[in-house]
Amino acid sequence: MDTLKIIRPDDWHLHLRDNQALETTVPAAARCFGRSIIMPNLNPPVTHVEMAYQYRNRILKHRPANSDWQPLMVLYLTDNTSPNEIYAAAESGFIHGCKYYPAGATTNSDSGVTDLNKMNSVFKAMQETGMLLLMHGEVTSTDIDIFDREAVFIERHLRSIVEKYPNLKIVLEHITTQQGADFVLNHSDNVGATITPQHLLYNRNHMLVGGIRPHLFCLPVLKRDTHQQALISAATSGSHKIFLGTDSAPHTQDAKESCCGCAGCFSHHAAIELYAQVFYQADALDKLEAFASINGPDFYGLPHNKSKITLQKNSWQLPDSISYEGSQLIPLGAGSSLNWELIG
Ligand code: DOR
Ligand code: ZN
């Protein structure tokens, strides 16, 4: 099999940033995706419907003329989010989820939620309106090792939230562990998960053995190889609960190659090809379409895209760097070769 035609995929977790960054990030998203869920961790964060409306307009100004790619907006939850904001978001028609960041967990999460127990009325409103809860599933307590943050979050918080709100649709974003995959696969159809290309292609040895590779640093941080294998199994299992979410998160080269480097990997230069590489290596290319193009819209209650994309088996080299915000960024897999290429 030398070509693969699949329904146009969507990206259910994306950071576009704002202003000048949109010149790079919006065309990169429209390159192959039909729709993208837009993360709200701007500075200041997108906490209100009106802010999401304005941000969506700024994004759409950069959409290439021949594209009908759609940004699906998300509200950023804080300790002060009111149930009324959730009702307004549900009515807006362009907001498709609310993002839970534990305060301090990652880039621009300082205004995130400090105590999940404060969120009862908001989660109730979300359950009632069918608004999805997108969770950065990590605890931030200083006594918890960074490699255990996701597993501890599941036991300390996620189990009880799922029990308390059985009809709330929850996406455990960018899962990185066997525990994350097992939790999602063993719960109701209201619990799904996204997986990034970096967590499928790499483990912490790739990031740390022989020297620190800051361009592989993201949060949740890469885990050991057994977790990487569990994620590959989950993504290629054919389960309808697991879907594509790149978490493509651009930072300039300077911001990454620093004594306190930022977390985030940019993958939209080759997103679908990076996933195709994983599925090809796992001998599971027949499962790529469900993961990339079907499971996500089904979970979000949206139609599948009408158009298709074509991938061809062809070795090609990823760029070493990409222009970004008047500077440059180093994309995921910079300079390496992939086996599948998007040709249309
Ligand atoms: O690695 C990450 N980068 N993880 C996140 O949760 C946020 C993201 C970013 O915004 O840079
Ligand atoms: Zn993210």
PDB file of C-alpha atoms in Angstrom, residues 77-266:
ATOM      1  CA  LEU A  77     -11.732  27.983  33.786  1.00  0.00           C
ATOM      2  CA  THR A  78     -10.646  29.965  36.836  1.00  0.00           C
ATOM      3  CA  ASP A  79     -11.747  30.034  40.473  1.00  0.00           C
ATOM      4  CA  ASN A  80     -14.068  32.875  39.436  1.00  0.00           C
ATOM      5  CA  THR A  81     -15.821  31.279  36.452  1.00  0.00           C
ATOM      6  CA  SER A  82     -19.582  31.545  36.972  1.00  0.00           C
ATOM      7  CA  PRO A  83     -22.259  29.053  35.883  1.00  0.00           C
ATOM      8  CA  ASN A  84     -23.788  31.928  33.872  1.00  0.00           C
ATOM      9  CA  GLU A  85     -20.626  32.093  31.750  1.00  0.00           C
ATOM     10  CA  ILE A  86     -21.067  28.376  31.001  1.00  0.00           C
ATOM     11  CA  TYR A  87     -24.694  28.911  29.946  1.00  0.00           C
ATOM     12  CA  ALA A  88     -23.588  31.781  27.695  1.00  0.00           C
ATOM     13  CA  ALA A  89     -20.785  29.647  26.230  1.00  0.00           C
ATOM     14  CA  ALA A  90     -23.207  26.814  25.504  1.00  0.00           C
ATOM     15  CA  GLU A  91     -25.531  29.239  23.720  1.00  0.00           C
ATOM     16  CA  SER A  92     -22.757  30.889  21.710  1.00  0.00           C
ATOM     17  CA  GLY A  93     -22.490  28.083  19.151  1.00  0.00           C
ATOM     18  CA  PHE A  94     -18.721  28.629  18.730  1.00  0.00           C
ATOM     19  CA  ILE A  95     -17.471  27.466  22.139  1.00  0.00           C
ATOM     20  CA  HIS A  96     -17.044  23.709  22.332  1.00  0.00           C
ATOM     21  CA  GLY A  97     -15.402  23.104  25.678  1.00  0.00           C
ATOM     22  CA  CYS A  98     -13.929  24.548  28.875  1.00  0.00           C
ATOM     23  CA  LYS A  99     -10.330  23.957  29.854  1.00  0.00           C
ATOM     24  CA  TYR A 100      -9.263  23.007  33.340  1.00  0.00           C
ATOM     25  CA  TYR A 101      -5.652  23.917  34.125  1.00  0.00           C
ATOM     26  CA  PRO A 102      -4.473  23.320  37.663  1.00  0.00           C
ATOM     27  CA  ALA A 103      -2.983  26.698  38.698  1.00  0.00           C
ATOM     28  CA  GLY A 104       0.733  26.741  37.923  1.00  0.00           C
ATOM     29  CA  ALA A 105       0.847  23.432  36.001  1.00  0.00           C
ATOM     30  CA  THR A 106       2.165  24.768  32.699  1.00  0.00           C
ATOM     31  CA  THR A 107       2.526  27.727  30.301  1.00  0.00           C
ATOM     32  CA  ASN A 108       0.118  30.576  31.221  1.00  0.00           C
ATOM     33  CA  SER A 109      -1.741  28.540  33.816  1.00  0.00           C
ATOM     34  CA  ASP A 110      -1.261  30.953  36.723  1.00  0.00           C
ATOM     35  CA  SER A 111      -4.936  31.931  36.601  1.00  0.00           C
ATOM     36  CA  GLY A 112      -6.029  28.289  36.566  1.00  0.00           C
ATOM     37  CA  VAL A 113      -8.127  26.551  39.181  1.00  0.00           C
ATOM     38  CA  THR A 114      -6.611  26.373  42.682  1.00  0.00           C
ATOM     39  CA  ASP A 115      -9.124  23.929  44.160  1.00  0.00           C
ATOM     40  CA  LEU A 116     -11.354  21.529  42.218  1.00  0.00           C
ATOM     41  CA  ASN A 117     -13.855  21.564  45.087  1.00  0.00           C
ATOM     42  CA  LYS A 118     -14.686  25.153  44.126  1.00  0.00           C
ATOM     43  CA  MET A 119     -15.911  24.027  40.712  1.00  0.00           C
ATOM     44  CA  ASN A 120     -19.119  22.199  41.672  1.00  0.00           C
ATOM     45  CA  SER A 121     -21.622  24.727  40.314  1.00  0.00           C
ATOM     46  CA  VAL A 122     -19.571  25.167  37.128  1.00  0.00           C
ATOM     47  CA  PHE A 123     -19.256  21.421  36.492  1.00  0.00           C
ATOM     48  CA  LYS A 124     -23.011  21.069  37.149  1.00  0.00           C
ATOM     49  CA  ALA A 125     -23.755  23.734  34.535  1.00  0.00           C
ATOM     50  CA  MET A 126     -21.393  22.029  32.090  1.00  0.00           C
ATOM     51  CA  GLN A 127     -23.045  18.664  32.651  1.00  0.00           C
ATOM     52  CA  GLU A 128     -26.479  20.212  32.178  1.00  0.00           C
ATOM     53  CA  THR A 129     -25.576  22.009  28.940  1.00  0.00           C
ATOM     54  CA  GLY A 130     -23.402  19.251  27.424  1.00  0.00           C
ATOM     55  CA  MET A 131     -20.310  21.490  27.488  1.00  0.00           C
ATOM     56  CA  LEU A 132     -17.144  19.364  27.383  1.00  0.00           C
ATOM     57  CA  LEU A 133     -14.567  19.531  30.190  1.00  0.00           C
ATOM     58  CA  LEU A 134     -11.024  19.395  28.788  1.00  0.00           C
ATOM     59  CA  MET A 135      -8.609  18.504  31.562  1.00  0.00           C
ATOM     60  CA  HIS A 136      -4.912  19.089  31.965  1.00  0.00           C
ATOM     61  CA  GLY A 137      -4.729  16.068  34.237  1.00  0.00           C
ATOM     62  CA  GLU A 138      -1.833  16.730  36.572  1.00  0.00           C
ATOM     63  CA  VAL A 139      -1.494  17.615  40.230  1.00  0.00           C
ATOM     64  CA  THR A 140       0.935  20.385  41.072  1.00  0.00           C
ATOM     65  CA  SER A 141       1.665  19.698  44.762  1.00  0.00           C
ATOM     66  CA  THR A 142       5.380  20.077  45.401  1.00  0.00           C
ATOM     67  CA  ASP A 143       5.557  16.729  47.221  1.00  0.00           C
ATOM     68  CA  ILE A 144       4.598  14.837  44.031  1.00  0.00           C
ATOM     69  CA  ASP A 145       7.346  13.844  41.610  1.00  0.00           C
ATOM     70  CA  ILE A 146       6.848  15.433  38.187  1.00  0.00           C
ATOM     71  CA  PHE A 147       6.762  11.991  36.532  1.00  0.00           C
ATOM     72  CA  ASP A 148       3.865  10.943  38.823  1.00  0.00           C
ATOM     73  CA  ARG A 149       1.682  14.025  38.396  1.00  0.00           C
ATOM     74  CA  GLU A 150      -0.761  12.429  35.965  1.00  0.00           C
ATOM     75  CA  ALA A 151      -1.173   9.125  37.817  1.00  0.00           C
ATOM     76  CA  VAL A 152      -1.772  10.956  41.106  1.00  0.00           C
ATOM     77  CA  PHE A 153      -4.292  13.320  39.475  1.00  0.00           C
ATOM     78  CA  ILE A 154      -6.339  10.333  38.331  1.00  0.00           C
ATOM     79  CA  GLU A 155      -6.498   8.823  41.822  1.00  0.00           C
ATOM     80  CA  ARG A 156      -6.879  12.074  43.782  1.00  0.00           C
ATOM     81  CA  HIS A 157      -9.344  13.885  41.528  1.00  0.00           C
ATOM     82  CA  LEU A 158     -10.495  12.298  38.294  1.00  0.00           C
ATOM     83  CA  ARG A 159     -12.080   9.162  39.780  1.00  0.00           C
ATOM     84  CA  SER A 160     -14.341  11.209  42.046  1.00  0.00           C
ATOM     85  CA  ILE A 161     -15.232  13.784  39.355  1.00  0.00           C
ATOM     86  CA  VAL A 162     -16.306  11.022  36.976  1.00  0.00           C
ATOM     87  CA  GLU A 163     -18.426   9.460  39.732  1.00  0.00           C
ATOM     88  CA  LYS A 164     -19.980  12.745  40.818  1.00  0.00           C
ATOM     89  CA  TYR A 165     -20.813  13.904  37.265  1.00  0.00           C
ATOM     90  CA  PRO A 166     -21.596  10.741  35.284  1.00  0.00           C
ATOM     91  CA  ASN A 167     -23.079  12.726  32.377  1.00  0.00           C
ATOM     92  CA  LEU A 168     -20.273  15.274  32.113  1.00  0.00           C
ATOM     93  CA  LYS A 169     -18.194  14.696  28.974  1.00  0.00           C
ATOM     94  CA  ILE A 170     -14.533  14.762  29.932  1.00  0.00           C
ATOM     95  CA  VAL A 171     -11.446  14.696  27.724  1.00  0.00           C
ATOM     96  CA  LEU A 172      -8.300  13.739  29.598  1.00  0.00           C
ATOM     97  CA  GLU A 173      -5.950  15.761  27.425  1.00  0.00           C
ATOM     98  CA  HIS A 174      -2.547  14.601  26.194  1.00  0.00           C
ATOM     99  CA  ILE A 175      -2.373  11.377  28.185  1.00  0.00           C
ATOM    100  CA  THR A 176       1.179  10.252  28.891  1.00  0.00           C
ATOM    101  CA  THR A 177       0.909   7.126  31.039  1.00  0.00           C
ATOM    102  CA  GLN A 178      -0.366   3.570  31.152  1.00  0.00           C
ATOM    103  CA  GLN A 179      -2.601   4.715  34.042  1.00  0.00           C
ATOM    104  CA  GLY A 180      -4.106   7.457  31.846  1.00  0.00           C
ATOM    105  CA  ALA A 181      -4.802   5.049  29.004  1.00  0.00           C
ATOM    106  CA  ASP A 182      -6.246   2.386  31.332  1.00  0.00           C
ATOM    107  CA  PHE A 183      -8.467   4.885  33.121  1.00  0.00           C
ATOM    108  CA  VAL A 184     -10.012   6.189  29.901  1.00  0.00           C
ATOM    109  CA  LEU A 185     -10.415   2.782  28.255  1.00  0.00           C
ATOM    110  CA  ASN A 186     -12.135   1.395  31.364  1.00  0.00           C
ATOM    111  CA  HIS A 187     -14.619   4.203  31.933  1.00  0.00           C
ATOM    112  CA  SER A 188     -17.906   5.197  30.360  1.00  0.00           C
ATOM    113  CA  ASP A 189     -18.281   6.630  26.881  1.00  0.00           C
ATOM    114  CA  ASN A 190     -18.350  10.098  28.468  1.00  0.00           C
ATOM    115  CA  VAL A 191     -14.606   9.874  29.116  1.00  0.00           C
ATOM    116  CA  GLY A 192     -12.176  10.214  26.200  1.00  0.00           C
ATOM    117  CA  ALA A 193      -8.535  11.163  25.690  1.00  0.00           C
ATOM    118  CA  THR A 194      -6.233  12.862  23.221  1.00  0.00           C
ATOM    119  CA  ILE A 195      -2.664  11.738  22.519  1.00  0.00           C
ATOM    120  CA  THR A 196       0.143  13.902  21.083  1.00  0.00           C
ATOM    121  CA  PRO A 197       2.686  12.842  18.454  1.00  0.00           C
ATOM    122  CA  GLN A 198       5.586  13.492  20.828  1.00  0.00           C
ATOM    123  CA  HIS A 199       4.255  11.099  23.471  1.00  0.00           C
ATOM    124  CA  LEU A 200       3.818   8.409  20.801  1.00  0.00           C
ATOM    125  CA  LEU A 201       7.217   8.911  19.140  1.00  0.00           C
ATOM    126  CA  TYR A 202       9.455   9.564  22.126  1.00  0.00           C
ATOM    127  CA  ASN A 203      10.105   8.688  25.756  1.00  0.00           C
ATOM    128  CA  ARG A 204      12.196  10.404  28.428  1.00  0.00           C
ATOM    129  CA  ASN A 205      15.383   8.668  27.267  1.00  0.00           C
ATOM    130  CA  HIS A 206      15.100  10.528  23.967  1.00  0.00           C
ATOM    131  CA  MET A 207      14.939  13.780  25.940  1.00  0.00           C
ATOM    132  CA  LEU A 208      17.657  13.117  28.519  1.00  0.00           C
ATOM    133  CA  VAL A 209      20.190  10.451  27.465  1.00  0.00           C
ATOM    134  CA  GLY A 210      23.401  11.918  26.072  1.00  0.00           C
ATOM    135  CA  GLY A 211      22.379  15.514  26.860  1.00  0.00           C
ATOM    136  CA  ILE A 212      19.200  17.523  27.441  1.00  0.00           C
ATOM    137  CA  ARG A 213      17.083  18.089  24.337  1.00  0.00           C
ATOM    138  CA  PRO A 214      14.916  21.074  25.249  1.00  0.00           C
ATOM    139  CA  HIS A 215      12.793  20.800  22.106  1.00  0.00           C
ATOM    140  CA  LEU A 216      11.366  17.531  23.457  1.00  0.00           C
ATOM    141  CA  PHE A 217      10.367  19.138  26.751  1.00  0.00           C
ATOM    142  CA  CYS A 218       6.605  19.450  27.108  1.00  0.00           C
ATOM    143  CA  LEU A 219       4.035  19.040  29.868  1.00  0.00           C
ATOM    144  CA  PRO A 220       2.969  16.515  30.930  1.00  0.00           C
ATOM    145  CA  VAL A 221       6.625  15.516  30.578  1.00  0.00           C
ATOM    146  CA  LEU A 222       7.642  12.470  28.471  1.00  0.00           C
ATOM    147  CA  LYS A 223       7.565   9.291  30.549  1.00  0.00           C
ATOM    148  CA  ARG A 224       9.484   5.985  30.416  1.00  0.00           C
ATOM    149  CA  ASP A 225       9.276   3.686  27.400  1.00  0.00           C
ATOM    150  CA  THR A 226       6.678   1.333  28.924  1.00  0.00           C
ATOM    151  CA  HIS A 227       4.253   4.267  29.049  1.00  0.00           C
ATOM    152  CA  GLN A 228       5.095   5.202  25.460  1.00  0.00           C
ATOM    153  CA  GLN A 229       4.249   1.628  24.435  1.00  0.00           C
ATOM    154  CA  ALA A 230       0.948   1.776  26.360  1.00  0.00           C
ATOM    155  CA  LEU A 231       0.025   4.969  24.491  1.00  0.00           C
ATOM    156  CA  ILE A 232       0.884   3.427  21.119  1.00  0.00           C
ATOM    157  CA  SER A 233      -1.312   0.430  22.005  1.00  0.00           C
ATOM    158  CA  ALA A 234      -4.199   2.705  23.049  1.00  0.00           C
ATOM    159  CA  ALA A 235      -3.950   4.921  19.931  1.00  0.00           C
ATOM    160  CA  THR A 236      -3.781   1.969  17.542  1.00  0.00           C
ATOM    161  CA  SER A 237      -6.327  -0.156  19.444  1.00  0.00           C
ATOM    162  CA  GLY A 238      -9.261   1.131  17.416  1.00  0.00           C
ATOM    163  CA  SER A 239     -11.001   2.338  20.604  1.00  0.00           C
ATOM    164  CA  HIS A 240     -13.471   5.110  19.835  1.00  0.00           C
ATOM    165  CA  LYS A 241     -12.461   6.930  23.052  1.00  0.00           C
ATOM    166  CA  ILE A 242      -8.979   7.886  21.890  1.00  0.00           C
ATOM    167  CA  PHE A 243      -8.359  10.645  19.361  1.00  0.00           C
ATOM    168  CA  LEU A 244      -5.858  13.022  17.824  1.00  0.00           C
ATOM    169  CA  GLY A 245      -4.773  16.113  19.754  1.00  0.00           C
ATOM    170  CA  THR A 246      -1.333  17.424  18.819  1.00  0.00           C
ATOM    171  CA  ASP A 247      -0.876  19.920  21.668  1.00  0.00           C
ATOM    172  CA  SER A 248       1.260  21.729  19.083  1.00  0.00           C
ATOM    173  CA  ALA A 249       2.615  24.565  21.249  1.00  0.00           C
ATOM    174  CA  PRO A 250       5.097  26.941  19.628  1.00  0.00           C
ATOM    175  CA  HIS A 251       7.861  28.680  21.549  1.00  0.00           C
ATOM    176  CA  THR A 252      10.796  30.521  19.971  1.00  0.00           C
ATOM    177  CA  GLN A 253      14.134  28.714  19.877  1.00  0.00           C
ATOM    178  CA  ASP A 254      15.511  31.188  22.441  1.00  0.00           C
ATOM    179  CA  ALA A 255      12.674  30.542  24.880  1.00  0.00           C
ATOM    180  CA  LYS A 256      13.290  26.767  24.695  1.00  0.00           C
ATOM    181  CA  GLU A 257      17.104  26.852  24.718  1.00  0.00           C
ATOM    182  CA  SER A 258      17.357  28.718  27.992  1.00  0.00           C
ATOM    183  CA  CYS A 259      18.383  28.028  31.587  1.00  0.00           C
ATOM    184  CA  CYS A 260      14.642  27.753  32.296  1.00  0.00           C
ATOM    185  CA  GLY A 261      13.238  26.505  28.989  1.00  0.00           C
ATOM    186  CA  CYS A 262       9.522  26.621  28.151  1.00  0.00           C
ATOM    187  CA  ALA A 263       7.395  23.478  27.828  1.00  0.00           C
ATOM    188  CA  GLY A 264       5.850  22.725  24.443  1.00  0.00           C
ATOM    189  CA  CYS A 265       6.571  21.065  21.091  1.00  0.00           C
ATOM    190  CA  PHE A 266       5.497  22.504  17.739  1.00  0.00           C
TER     191      PHE A 266
END
